[in-house]
Tab-separated table of C-alpha atoms in Angstrom:
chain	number	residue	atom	x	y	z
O	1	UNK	CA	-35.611	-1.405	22.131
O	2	UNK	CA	-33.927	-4.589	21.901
O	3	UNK	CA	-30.836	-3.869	19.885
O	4	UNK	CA	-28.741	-0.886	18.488
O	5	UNK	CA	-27.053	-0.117	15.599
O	6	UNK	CA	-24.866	2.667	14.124
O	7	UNK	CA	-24.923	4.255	10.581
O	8	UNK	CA	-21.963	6.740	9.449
O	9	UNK	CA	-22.396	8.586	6.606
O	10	UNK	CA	-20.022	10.902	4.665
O	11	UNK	CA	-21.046	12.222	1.073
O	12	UNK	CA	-22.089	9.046	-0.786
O	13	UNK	CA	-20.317	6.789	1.429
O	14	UNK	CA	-22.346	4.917	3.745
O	15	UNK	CA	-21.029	2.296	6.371
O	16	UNK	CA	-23.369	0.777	9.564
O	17	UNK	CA	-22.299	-0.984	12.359
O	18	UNK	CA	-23.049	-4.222	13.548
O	19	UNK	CA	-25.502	-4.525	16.029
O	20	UNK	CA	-25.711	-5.047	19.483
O	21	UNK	CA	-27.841	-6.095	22.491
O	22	UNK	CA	-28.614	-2.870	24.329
O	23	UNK	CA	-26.985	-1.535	27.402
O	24	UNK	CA	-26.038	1.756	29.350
O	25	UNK	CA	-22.573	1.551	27.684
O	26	UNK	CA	-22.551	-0.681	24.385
O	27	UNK	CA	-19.205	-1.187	22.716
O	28	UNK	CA	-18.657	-1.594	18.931
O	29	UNK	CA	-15.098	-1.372	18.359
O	30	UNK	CA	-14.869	-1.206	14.984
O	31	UNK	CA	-12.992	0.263	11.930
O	32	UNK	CA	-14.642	2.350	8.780
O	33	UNK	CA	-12.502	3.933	5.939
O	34	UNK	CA	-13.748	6.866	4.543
O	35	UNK	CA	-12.319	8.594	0.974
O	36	UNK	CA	-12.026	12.129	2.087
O	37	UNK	CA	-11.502	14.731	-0.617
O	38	UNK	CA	-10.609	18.424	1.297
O	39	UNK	CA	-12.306	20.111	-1.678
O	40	UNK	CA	-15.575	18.928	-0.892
O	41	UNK	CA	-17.820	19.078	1.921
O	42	UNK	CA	-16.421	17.098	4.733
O	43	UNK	CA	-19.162	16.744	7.295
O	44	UNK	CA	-19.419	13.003	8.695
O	45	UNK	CA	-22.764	12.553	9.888
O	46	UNK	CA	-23.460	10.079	12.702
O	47	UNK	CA	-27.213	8.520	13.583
O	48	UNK	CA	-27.590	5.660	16.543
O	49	UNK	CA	-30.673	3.343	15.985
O	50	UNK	CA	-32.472	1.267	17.892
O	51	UNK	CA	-34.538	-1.989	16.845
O	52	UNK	CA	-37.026	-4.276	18.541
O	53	UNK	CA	-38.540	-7.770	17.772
O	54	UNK	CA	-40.694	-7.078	15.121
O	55	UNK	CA	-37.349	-5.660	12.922
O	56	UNK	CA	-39.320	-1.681	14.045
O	57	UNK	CA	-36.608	0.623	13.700
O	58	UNK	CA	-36.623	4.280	15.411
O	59	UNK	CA	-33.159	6.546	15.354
O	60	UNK	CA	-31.906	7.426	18.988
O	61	UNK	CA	-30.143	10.313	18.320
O	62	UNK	CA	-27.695	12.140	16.016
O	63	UNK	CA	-24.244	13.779	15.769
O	64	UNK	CA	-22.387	15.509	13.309
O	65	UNK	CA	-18.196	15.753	13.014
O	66	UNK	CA	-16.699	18.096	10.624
O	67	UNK	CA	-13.319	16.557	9.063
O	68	UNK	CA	-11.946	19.461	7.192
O	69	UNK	CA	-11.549	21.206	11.266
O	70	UNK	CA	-9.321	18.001	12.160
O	71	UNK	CA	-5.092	17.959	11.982
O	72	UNK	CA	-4.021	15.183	9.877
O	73	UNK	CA	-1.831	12.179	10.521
O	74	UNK	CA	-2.989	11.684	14.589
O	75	UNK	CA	-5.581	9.766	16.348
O	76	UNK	CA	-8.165	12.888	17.214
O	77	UNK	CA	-10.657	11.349	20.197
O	78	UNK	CA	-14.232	12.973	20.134
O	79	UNK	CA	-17.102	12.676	22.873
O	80	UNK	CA	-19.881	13.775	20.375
O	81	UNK	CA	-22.960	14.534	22.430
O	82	UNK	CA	-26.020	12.633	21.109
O	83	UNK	CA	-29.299	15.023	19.994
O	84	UNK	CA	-32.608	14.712	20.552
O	85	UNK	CA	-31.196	12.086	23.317
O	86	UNK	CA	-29.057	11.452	26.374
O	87	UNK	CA	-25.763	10.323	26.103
O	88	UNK	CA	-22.710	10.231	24.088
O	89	UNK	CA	-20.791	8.682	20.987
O	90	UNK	CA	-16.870	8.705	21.533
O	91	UNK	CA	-15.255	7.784	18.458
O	92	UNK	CA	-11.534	7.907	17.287
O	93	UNK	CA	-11.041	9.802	13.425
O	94	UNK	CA	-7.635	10.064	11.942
O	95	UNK	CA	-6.465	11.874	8.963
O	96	UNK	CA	-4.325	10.086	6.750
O	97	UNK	CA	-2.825	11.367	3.299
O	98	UNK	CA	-2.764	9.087	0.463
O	99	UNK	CA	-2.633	8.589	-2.886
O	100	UNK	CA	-6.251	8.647	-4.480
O	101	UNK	CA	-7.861	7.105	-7.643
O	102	UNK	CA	-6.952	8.870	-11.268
O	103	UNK	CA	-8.525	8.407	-15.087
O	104	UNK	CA	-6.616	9.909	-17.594
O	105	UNK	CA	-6.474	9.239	-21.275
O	106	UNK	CA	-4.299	6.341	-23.190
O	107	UNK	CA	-1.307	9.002	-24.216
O	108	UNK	CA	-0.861	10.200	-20.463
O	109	UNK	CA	-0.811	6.611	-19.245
O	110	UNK	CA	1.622	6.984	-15.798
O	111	UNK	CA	3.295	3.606	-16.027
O	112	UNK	CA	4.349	4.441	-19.921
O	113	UNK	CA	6.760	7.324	-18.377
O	114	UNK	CA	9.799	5.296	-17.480
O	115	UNK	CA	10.944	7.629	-14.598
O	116	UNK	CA	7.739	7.490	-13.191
O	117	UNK	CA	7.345	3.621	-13.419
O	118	UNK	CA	11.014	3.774	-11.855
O	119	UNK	CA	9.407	5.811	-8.966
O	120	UNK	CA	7.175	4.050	-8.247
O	121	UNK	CA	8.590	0.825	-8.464
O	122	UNK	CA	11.002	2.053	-6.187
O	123	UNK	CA	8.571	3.275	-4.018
O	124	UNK	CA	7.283	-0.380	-3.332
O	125	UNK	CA	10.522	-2.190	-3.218
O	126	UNK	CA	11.505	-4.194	-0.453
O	127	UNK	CA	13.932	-1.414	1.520
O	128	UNK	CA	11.287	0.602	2.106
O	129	UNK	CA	8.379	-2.340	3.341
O	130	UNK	CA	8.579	-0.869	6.753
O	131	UNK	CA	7.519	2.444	5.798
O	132	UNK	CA	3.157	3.117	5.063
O	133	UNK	CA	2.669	-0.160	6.055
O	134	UNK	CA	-0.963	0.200	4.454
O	135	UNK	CA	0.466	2.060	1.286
O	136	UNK	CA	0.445	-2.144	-0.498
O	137	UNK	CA	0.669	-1.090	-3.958
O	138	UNK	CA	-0.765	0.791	-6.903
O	139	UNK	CA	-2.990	-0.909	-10.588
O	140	UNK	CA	-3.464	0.620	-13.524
O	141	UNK	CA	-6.208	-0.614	-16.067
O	142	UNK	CA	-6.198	0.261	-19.032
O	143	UNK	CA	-10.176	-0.237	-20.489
O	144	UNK	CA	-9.672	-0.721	-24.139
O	145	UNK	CA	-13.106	-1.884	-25.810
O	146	UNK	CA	-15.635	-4.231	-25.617
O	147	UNK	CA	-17.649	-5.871	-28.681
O	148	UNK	CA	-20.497	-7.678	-29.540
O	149	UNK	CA	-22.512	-6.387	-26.338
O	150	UNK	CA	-26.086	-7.008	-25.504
O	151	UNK	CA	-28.675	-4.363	-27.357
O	152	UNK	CA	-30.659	-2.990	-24.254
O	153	UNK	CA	-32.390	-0.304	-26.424
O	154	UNK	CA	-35.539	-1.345	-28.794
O	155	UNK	CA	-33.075	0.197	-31.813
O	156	UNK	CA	-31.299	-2.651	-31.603
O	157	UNK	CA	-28.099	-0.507	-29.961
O	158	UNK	CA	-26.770	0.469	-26.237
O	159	UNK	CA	-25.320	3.136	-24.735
O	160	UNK	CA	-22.519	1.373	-22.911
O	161	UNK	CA	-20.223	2.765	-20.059
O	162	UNK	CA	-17.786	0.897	-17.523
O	163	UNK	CA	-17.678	0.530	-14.032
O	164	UNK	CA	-14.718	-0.178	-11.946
O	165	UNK	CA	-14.608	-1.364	-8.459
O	166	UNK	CA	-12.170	-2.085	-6.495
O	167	UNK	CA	-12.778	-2.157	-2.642
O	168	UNK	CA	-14.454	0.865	-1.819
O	169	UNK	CA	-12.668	3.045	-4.790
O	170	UNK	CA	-15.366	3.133	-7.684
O	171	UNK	CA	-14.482	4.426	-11.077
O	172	UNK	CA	-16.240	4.880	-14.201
O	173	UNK	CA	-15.337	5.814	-18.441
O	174	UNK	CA	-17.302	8.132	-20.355
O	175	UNK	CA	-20.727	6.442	-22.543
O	176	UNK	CA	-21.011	5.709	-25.759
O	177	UNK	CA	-23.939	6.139	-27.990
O	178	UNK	CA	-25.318	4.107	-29.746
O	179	UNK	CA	-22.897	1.178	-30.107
O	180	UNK	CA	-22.646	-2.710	-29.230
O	181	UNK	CA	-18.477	-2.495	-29.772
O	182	UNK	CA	-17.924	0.678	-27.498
O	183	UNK	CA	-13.880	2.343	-27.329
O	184	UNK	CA	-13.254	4.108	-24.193
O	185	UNK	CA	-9.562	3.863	-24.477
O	186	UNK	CA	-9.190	5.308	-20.702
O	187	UNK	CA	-6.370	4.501	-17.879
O	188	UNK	CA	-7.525	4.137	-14.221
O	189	UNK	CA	-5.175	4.112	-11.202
O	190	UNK	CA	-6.173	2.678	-8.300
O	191	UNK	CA	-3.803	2.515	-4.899
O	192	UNK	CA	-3.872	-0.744	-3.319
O	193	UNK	CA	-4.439	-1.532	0.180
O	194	UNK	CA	-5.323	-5.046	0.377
O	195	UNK	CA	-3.561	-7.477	-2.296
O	196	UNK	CA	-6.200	-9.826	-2.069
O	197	UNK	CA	-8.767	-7.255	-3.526
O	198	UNK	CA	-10.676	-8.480	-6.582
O	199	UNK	CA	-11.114	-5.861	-9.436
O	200	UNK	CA	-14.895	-5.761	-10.752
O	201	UNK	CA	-15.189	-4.701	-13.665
O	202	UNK	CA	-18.934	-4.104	-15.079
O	203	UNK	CA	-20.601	-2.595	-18.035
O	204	UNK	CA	-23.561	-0.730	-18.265
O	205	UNK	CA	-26.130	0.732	-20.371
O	206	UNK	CA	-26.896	4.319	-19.598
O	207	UNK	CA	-31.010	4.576	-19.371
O	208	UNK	CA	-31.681	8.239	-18.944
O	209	UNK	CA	-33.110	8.930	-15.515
O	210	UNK	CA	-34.084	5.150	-14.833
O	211	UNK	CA	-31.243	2.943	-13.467
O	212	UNK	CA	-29.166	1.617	-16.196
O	213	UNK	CA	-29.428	-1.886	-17.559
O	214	UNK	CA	-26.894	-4.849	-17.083
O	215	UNK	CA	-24.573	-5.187	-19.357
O	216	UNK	CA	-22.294	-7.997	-18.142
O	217	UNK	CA	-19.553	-8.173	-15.256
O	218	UNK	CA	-15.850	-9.888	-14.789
O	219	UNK	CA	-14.084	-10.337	-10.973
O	220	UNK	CA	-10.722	-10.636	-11.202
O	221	UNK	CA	-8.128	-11.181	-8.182
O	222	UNK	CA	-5.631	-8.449	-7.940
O	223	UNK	CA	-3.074	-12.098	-7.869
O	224	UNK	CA	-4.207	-13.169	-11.122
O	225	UNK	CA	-3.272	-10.451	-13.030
O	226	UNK	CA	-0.774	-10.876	-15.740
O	227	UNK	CA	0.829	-7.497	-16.209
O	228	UNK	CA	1.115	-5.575	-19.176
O	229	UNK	CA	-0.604	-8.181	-21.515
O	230	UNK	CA	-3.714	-7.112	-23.249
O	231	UNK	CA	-6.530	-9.517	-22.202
O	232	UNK	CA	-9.925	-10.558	-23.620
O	233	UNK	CA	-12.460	-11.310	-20.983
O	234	UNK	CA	-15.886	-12.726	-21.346
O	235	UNK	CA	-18.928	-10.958	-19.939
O	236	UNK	CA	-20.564	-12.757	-17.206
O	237	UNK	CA	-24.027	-12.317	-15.206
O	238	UNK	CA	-24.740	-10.839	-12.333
O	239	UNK	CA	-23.607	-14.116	-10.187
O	240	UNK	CA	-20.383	-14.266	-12.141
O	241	UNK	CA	-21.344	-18.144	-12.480
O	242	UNK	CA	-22.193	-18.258	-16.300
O	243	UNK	CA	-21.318	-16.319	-19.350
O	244	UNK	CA	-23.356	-13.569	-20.605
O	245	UNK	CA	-23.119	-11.624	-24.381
O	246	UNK	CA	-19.965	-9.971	-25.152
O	247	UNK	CA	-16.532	-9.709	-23.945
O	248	UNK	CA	-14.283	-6.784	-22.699
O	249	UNK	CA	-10.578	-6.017	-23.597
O	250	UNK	CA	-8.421	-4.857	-20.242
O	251	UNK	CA	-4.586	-4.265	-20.095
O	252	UNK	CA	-3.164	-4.218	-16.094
O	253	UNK	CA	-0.180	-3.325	-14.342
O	254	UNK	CA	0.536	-4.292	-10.808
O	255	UNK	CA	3.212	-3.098	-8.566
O	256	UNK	CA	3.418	-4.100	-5.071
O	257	UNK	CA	5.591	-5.006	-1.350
O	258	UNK	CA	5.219	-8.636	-0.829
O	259	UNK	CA	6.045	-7.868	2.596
O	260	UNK	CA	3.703	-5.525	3.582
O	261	UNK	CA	1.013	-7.882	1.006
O	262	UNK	CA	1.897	-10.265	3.398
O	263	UNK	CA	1.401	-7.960	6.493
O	264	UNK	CA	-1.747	-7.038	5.914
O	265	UNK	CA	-3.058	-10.708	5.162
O	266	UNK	CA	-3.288	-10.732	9.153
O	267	UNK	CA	-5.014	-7.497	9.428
O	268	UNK	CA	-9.289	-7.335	9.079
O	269	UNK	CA	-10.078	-7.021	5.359
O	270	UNK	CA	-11.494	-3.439	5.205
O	271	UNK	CA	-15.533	-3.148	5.475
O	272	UNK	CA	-17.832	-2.388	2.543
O	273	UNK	CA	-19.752	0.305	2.018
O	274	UNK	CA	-23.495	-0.457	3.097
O	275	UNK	CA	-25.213	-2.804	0.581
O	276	UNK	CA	-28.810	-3.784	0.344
O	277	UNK	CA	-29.707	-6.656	2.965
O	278	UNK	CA	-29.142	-10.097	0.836
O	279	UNK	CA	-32.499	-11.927	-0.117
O	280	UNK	CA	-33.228	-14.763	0.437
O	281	UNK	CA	-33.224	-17.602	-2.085
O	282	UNK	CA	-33.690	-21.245	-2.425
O	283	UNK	CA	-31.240	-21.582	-4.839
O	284	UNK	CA	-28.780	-19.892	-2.498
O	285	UNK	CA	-30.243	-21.878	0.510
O	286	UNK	CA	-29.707	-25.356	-1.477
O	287	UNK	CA	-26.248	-24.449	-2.492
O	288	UNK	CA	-25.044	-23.483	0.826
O	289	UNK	CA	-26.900	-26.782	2.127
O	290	UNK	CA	-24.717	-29.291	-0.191
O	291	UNK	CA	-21.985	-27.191	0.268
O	292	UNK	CA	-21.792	-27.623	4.137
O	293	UNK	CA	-22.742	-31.234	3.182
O	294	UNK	CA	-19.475	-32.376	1.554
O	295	UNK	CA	-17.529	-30.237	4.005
O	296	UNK	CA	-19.060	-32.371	6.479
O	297	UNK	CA	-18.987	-35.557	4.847
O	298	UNK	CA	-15.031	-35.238	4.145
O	299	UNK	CA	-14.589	-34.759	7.472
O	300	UNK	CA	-16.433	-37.326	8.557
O	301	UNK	CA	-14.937	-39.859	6.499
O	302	UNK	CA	-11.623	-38.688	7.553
O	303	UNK	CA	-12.386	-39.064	11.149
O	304	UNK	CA	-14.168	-42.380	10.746
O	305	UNK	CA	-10.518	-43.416	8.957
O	306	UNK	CA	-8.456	-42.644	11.788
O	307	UNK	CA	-10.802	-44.358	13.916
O	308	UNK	CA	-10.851	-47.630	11.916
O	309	UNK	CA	-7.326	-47.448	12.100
O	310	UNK	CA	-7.213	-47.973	15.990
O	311	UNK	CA	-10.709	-49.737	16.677
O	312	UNK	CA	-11.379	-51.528	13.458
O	313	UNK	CA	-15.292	-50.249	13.341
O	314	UNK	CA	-17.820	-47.181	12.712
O	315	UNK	CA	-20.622	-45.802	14.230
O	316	UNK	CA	-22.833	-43.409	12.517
O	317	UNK	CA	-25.064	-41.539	15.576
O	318	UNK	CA	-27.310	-38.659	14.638
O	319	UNK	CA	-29.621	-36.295	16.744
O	320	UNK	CA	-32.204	-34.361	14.998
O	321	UNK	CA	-33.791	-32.014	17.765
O	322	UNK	CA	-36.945	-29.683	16.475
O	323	UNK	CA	-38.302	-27.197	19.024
O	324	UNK	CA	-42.472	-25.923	17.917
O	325	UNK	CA	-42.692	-22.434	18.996
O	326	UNK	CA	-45.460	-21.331	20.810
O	327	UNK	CA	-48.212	-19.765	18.548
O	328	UNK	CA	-48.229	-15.715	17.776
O	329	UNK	CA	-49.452	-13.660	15.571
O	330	UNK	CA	-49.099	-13.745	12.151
O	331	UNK	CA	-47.297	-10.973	11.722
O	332	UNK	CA	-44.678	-12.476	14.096
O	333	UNK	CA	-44.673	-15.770	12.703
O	334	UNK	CA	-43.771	-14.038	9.272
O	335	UNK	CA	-40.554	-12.369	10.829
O	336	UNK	CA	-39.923	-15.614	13.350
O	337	UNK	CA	-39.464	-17.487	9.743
O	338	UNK	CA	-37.478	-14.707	7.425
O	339	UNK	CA	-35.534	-14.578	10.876
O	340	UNK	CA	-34.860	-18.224	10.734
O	341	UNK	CA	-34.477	-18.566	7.078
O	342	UNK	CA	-32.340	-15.846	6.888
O	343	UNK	CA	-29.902	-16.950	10.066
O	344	UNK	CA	-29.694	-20.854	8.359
O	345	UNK	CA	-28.600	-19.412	5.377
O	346	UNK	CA	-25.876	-17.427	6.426
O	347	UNK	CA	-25.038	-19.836	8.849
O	348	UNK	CA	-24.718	-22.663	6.144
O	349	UNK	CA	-22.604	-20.430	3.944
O	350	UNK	CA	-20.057	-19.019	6.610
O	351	UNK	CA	-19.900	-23.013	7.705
O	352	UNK	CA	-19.611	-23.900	4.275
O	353	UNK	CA	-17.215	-20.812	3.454
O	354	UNK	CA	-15.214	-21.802	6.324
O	355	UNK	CA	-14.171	-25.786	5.584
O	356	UNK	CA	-14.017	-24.775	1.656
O	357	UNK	CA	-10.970	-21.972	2.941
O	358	UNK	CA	-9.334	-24.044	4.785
O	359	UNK	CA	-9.193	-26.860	1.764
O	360	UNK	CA	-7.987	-23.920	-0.547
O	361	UNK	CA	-5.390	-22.897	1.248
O	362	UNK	CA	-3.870	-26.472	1.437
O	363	UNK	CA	-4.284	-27.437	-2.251
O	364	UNK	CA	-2.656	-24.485	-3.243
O	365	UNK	CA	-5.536	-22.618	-5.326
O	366	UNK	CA	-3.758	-19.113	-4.207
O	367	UNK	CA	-0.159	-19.528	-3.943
O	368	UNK	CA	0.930	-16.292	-2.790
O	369	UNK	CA	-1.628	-17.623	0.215
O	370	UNK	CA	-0.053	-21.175	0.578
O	371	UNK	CA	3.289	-19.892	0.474
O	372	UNK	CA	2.623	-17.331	3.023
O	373	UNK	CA	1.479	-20.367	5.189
O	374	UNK	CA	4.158	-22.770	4.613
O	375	UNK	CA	6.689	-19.568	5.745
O	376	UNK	CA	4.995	-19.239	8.770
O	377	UNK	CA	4.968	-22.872	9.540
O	378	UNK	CA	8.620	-23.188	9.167
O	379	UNK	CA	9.126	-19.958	11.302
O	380	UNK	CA	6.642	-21.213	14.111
O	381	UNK	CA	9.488	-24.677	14.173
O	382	UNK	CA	12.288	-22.860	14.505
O	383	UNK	CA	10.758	-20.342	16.808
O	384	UNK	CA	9.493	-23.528	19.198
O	385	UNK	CA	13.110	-25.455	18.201
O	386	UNK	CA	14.696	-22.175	20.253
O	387	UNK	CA	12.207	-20.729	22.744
O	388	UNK	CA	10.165	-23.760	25.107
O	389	UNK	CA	6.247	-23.479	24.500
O	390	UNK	CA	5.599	-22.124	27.739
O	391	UNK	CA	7.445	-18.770	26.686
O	392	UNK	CA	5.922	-18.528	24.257
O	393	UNK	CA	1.852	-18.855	25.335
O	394	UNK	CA	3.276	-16.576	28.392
O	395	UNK	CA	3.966	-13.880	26.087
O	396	UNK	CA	1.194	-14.448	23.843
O	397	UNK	CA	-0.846	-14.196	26.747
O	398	UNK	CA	0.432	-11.198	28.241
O	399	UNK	CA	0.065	-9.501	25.458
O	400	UNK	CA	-3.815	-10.372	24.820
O	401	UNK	CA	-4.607	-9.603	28.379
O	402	UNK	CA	-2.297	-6.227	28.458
O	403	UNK	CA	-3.853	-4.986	24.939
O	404	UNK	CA	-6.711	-3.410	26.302
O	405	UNK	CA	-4.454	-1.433	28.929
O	406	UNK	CA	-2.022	-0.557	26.418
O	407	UNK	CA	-4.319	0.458	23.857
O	408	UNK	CA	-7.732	1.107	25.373
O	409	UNK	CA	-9.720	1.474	21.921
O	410	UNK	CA	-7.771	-1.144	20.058
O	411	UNK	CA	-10.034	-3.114	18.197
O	412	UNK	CA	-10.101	-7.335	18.872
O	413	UNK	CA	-8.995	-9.577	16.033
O	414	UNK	CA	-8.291	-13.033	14.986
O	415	UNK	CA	-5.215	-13.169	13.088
O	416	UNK	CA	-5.677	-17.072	11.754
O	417	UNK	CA	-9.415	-16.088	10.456
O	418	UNK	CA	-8.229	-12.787	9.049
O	419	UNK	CA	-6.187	-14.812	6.895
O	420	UNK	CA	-8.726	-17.403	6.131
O	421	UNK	CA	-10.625	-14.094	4.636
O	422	UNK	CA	-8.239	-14.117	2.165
O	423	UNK	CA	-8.569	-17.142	1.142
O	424	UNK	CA	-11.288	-17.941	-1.529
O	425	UNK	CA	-14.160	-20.209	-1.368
O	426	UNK	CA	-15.127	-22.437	-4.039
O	427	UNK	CA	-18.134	-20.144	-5.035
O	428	UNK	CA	-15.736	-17.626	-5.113
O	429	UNK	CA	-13.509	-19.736	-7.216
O	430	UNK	CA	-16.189	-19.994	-9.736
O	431	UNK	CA	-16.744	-16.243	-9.791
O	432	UNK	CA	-12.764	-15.394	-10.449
O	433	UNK	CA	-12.361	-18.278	-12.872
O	434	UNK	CA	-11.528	-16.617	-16.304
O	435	UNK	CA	-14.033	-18.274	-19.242
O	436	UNK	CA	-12.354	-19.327	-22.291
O	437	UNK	CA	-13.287	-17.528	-25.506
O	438	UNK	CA	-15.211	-19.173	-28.040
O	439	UNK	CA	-15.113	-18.732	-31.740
O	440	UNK	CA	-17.941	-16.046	-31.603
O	441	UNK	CA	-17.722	-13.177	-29.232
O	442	UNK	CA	-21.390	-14.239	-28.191
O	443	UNK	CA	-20.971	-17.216	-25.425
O	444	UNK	CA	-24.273	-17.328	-24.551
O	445	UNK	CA	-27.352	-14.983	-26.297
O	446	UNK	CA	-29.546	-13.799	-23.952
O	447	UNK	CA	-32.675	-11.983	-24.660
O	448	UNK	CA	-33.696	-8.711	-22.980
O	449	UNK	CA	-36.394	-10.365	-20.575
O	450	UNK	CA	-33.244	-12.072	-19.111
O	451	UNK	CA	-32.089	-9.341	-17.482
């Protein structure tokens, strides 16, 4: 074995690690957030994995950790023997109330109740942005109706239901039969820990016992919200790049601390619950290959600028290097190129992903973001008008290199790319952007085989 891997899994909540070389003692250091209800089962179960070359995986041993024995609101540290193996899995679980996820029904909408909406506004006002530092804020969505749907079913009807995502909180209404222009009329409360969450919002047809047909989807940025103001979106496919058949009506409220908002921009963006490995796919591949080609052409022309500015001249040099590797099987050859594919493509995208943040967050396409920035900027100058440089870098540096001994299962992080997280790429840009509503409720008829 070549390379391990762990996979946590509580109820229907799956997370797995990234994975690393192996050794005698390998290291993860990492964070997974769990939704832990104490009237359900609360057994976390725990599986190390090993893979070689030729992708062959084979699981190393197991552990289980029961929750519901734990004490809330401290850092419990476990040594969790491994079976069927030697060794052991120490791991750090914490118990920490919050407020969970509600539906309720249009008349028993909680921000309608003044008092409440007073409490909780006043929950998330600025005295108190030093207390639950990762308590951000709380949405409600009201899902109204949708019309003019697709017809999945060969009567010419669906059975259409809504699902909500937000993060890792999921959320769905009740079906209804037999209609293209379902009501569900249902509020949904969701706490928010990360203000630069996007809301999913995506309609299905139910199917019976088969998995149920696409509908149409909207992504909308918890910043974009206009509170309180009923909104007609239009359905979009599964890419969120073109419109689909139908639109949805939504109504939102947002309340949240700006300050801890801001607090947590600097923080790791909280892990997803384990997806199915992206495919590969040329159209994805050619994308991500222009995309890292105008990043690198506007840099390029802005370096050969500044050049011309001193030297008067340009020089264009380019080195293509191609290394043949030596012949195998064809087995191996087949992984060698998914391998390769697979690593250019996300390569090309995080490069891409990367230079297309950075833009963003100078022209301003999330303000909250750019604003956040500009603060810090002007901070960081007064900060270096009053304390000399080499204070500063002395402290930073103790700090860094006394983490480890203050805290020794703090987990490493880059503050400058945790904020660049937050900041949207122009795919992403494309995917958020709200499509205007035509005169029909149909942008774009799509036939059945299109799905």
């Amino acid at each position: 074995m070549t390379e391990m891997f762990v996979q946590l899994k509580l109820g229907d909540q799956r997370y797995k690690s990234k994975t690393l070389c192996k050794s005698a003692n390998p290291q993860w250091q990492e964070q997974f957030d769990f939704h832990y209800f104490s009237d359900r089962m609360g057994i976390l179960d725990i599986e190390v994995w090993g893979k070689d070359n030729k992708k062959h995986e084979e699981r190393l041993g197991t552990c289980k950790v029961d929750i519901s024995a734990l004490p809330l609101k401290q850092a419990n540290c476990l040594e969790l023997p491994l079976d069927s193996c030697l060794g052991a899995l120490l791991m750090l679980v914490t118990l920490t109330p919050c407020a969970g996820v509600s539906v309720s029904d249009l008349c028993v909408c909680p921000f309608a109740d003044p008092s409440e909406r007073k409490q909780i506004t006043q929950r998330y006002c600025l005295q108190n942005s030093l207390k639950d530092v990762k308590d951000v804020g709380i949405l409600q969505v009201k899902v109204l109706k949708a019309a003019d749907l697709l017809a999945a079913d060969f009567s010419g009807k669906s059975d259409p239901f809504c699902l909500l995502e937000l993060g890792n909180d999921r959320l769905q209404t009740h079906t209804v039969y037999k209609n293209l222009n379902p009501e569900w009329n249902k509020v949904f409360t969701f706490p928010i820990k990360d203000i630069h969450d996007v809301l999913e919002v995506t309609v299905f047809d139910e199917d019976g016992d088969k998995p149920p047909d696409f509908l149409g989807k909207v992504a909308i940025p918890l910043l974009s919200i206009r509170d309180g103001q009923p909104n007609c979106y239009v359905l979009k496919n599964k890419d969120l790049e073109q419109a689909f058949k139908g639109v949805i009506y939504l109504e939102m409220d947002l309340i949240y601390n700006p300050v801890k908002a801001s607090i947590r921009t600097f923080t790791p963006r909280e892990k997803r619950f384990v997806e199915d490995s992206r495919k590969l796919s040329k159209k994805i591949l050619s994308r991500d290959v222009d995309r890292v080609k105008r990043i690198t052409m506007a840099i390029w022309n802005t370096m050969q600028f500044l050049k011309s500015c001193f030297q008067w001249e340009s020089t264009l040099r380019s080195t293509i290097a191609f290394a043949e590797s030596e012949k195998k099987g064809l087995i191996e050859r087949i992984y060698m190129v998914q391998d390769i594919v697979s690593t250019v493509q996300n390569i090309l995208e995080e490069i891409a992903s990367f230079g297309e943040r950075i833009k963003n967050t100078f022209n301003w396409t999330v303000p909250f973001l750019s604003s956040l920035a500009c603060l810090i900027l002007a901070a960081a100058t007064i900060i270096l008008y009053f304390v000399p440089l080499r204070y500063i870098i002395l402290i930073w540096g103790i700090n860094k290199f006394t983490k480890k001994l203050r805290n020794p299962y703090s987990i490493d992080n880059n503050e400058l790319l945790d904020f660049l997280s937050r900041v949207p790429s122009d795919v992403q840009k494309v995917q958020y952007a709200e499509l205007k509503l035509c005169s029909s409720h149909s942008p774009l008829r799509k036939k059945r085989s299109a799905l």
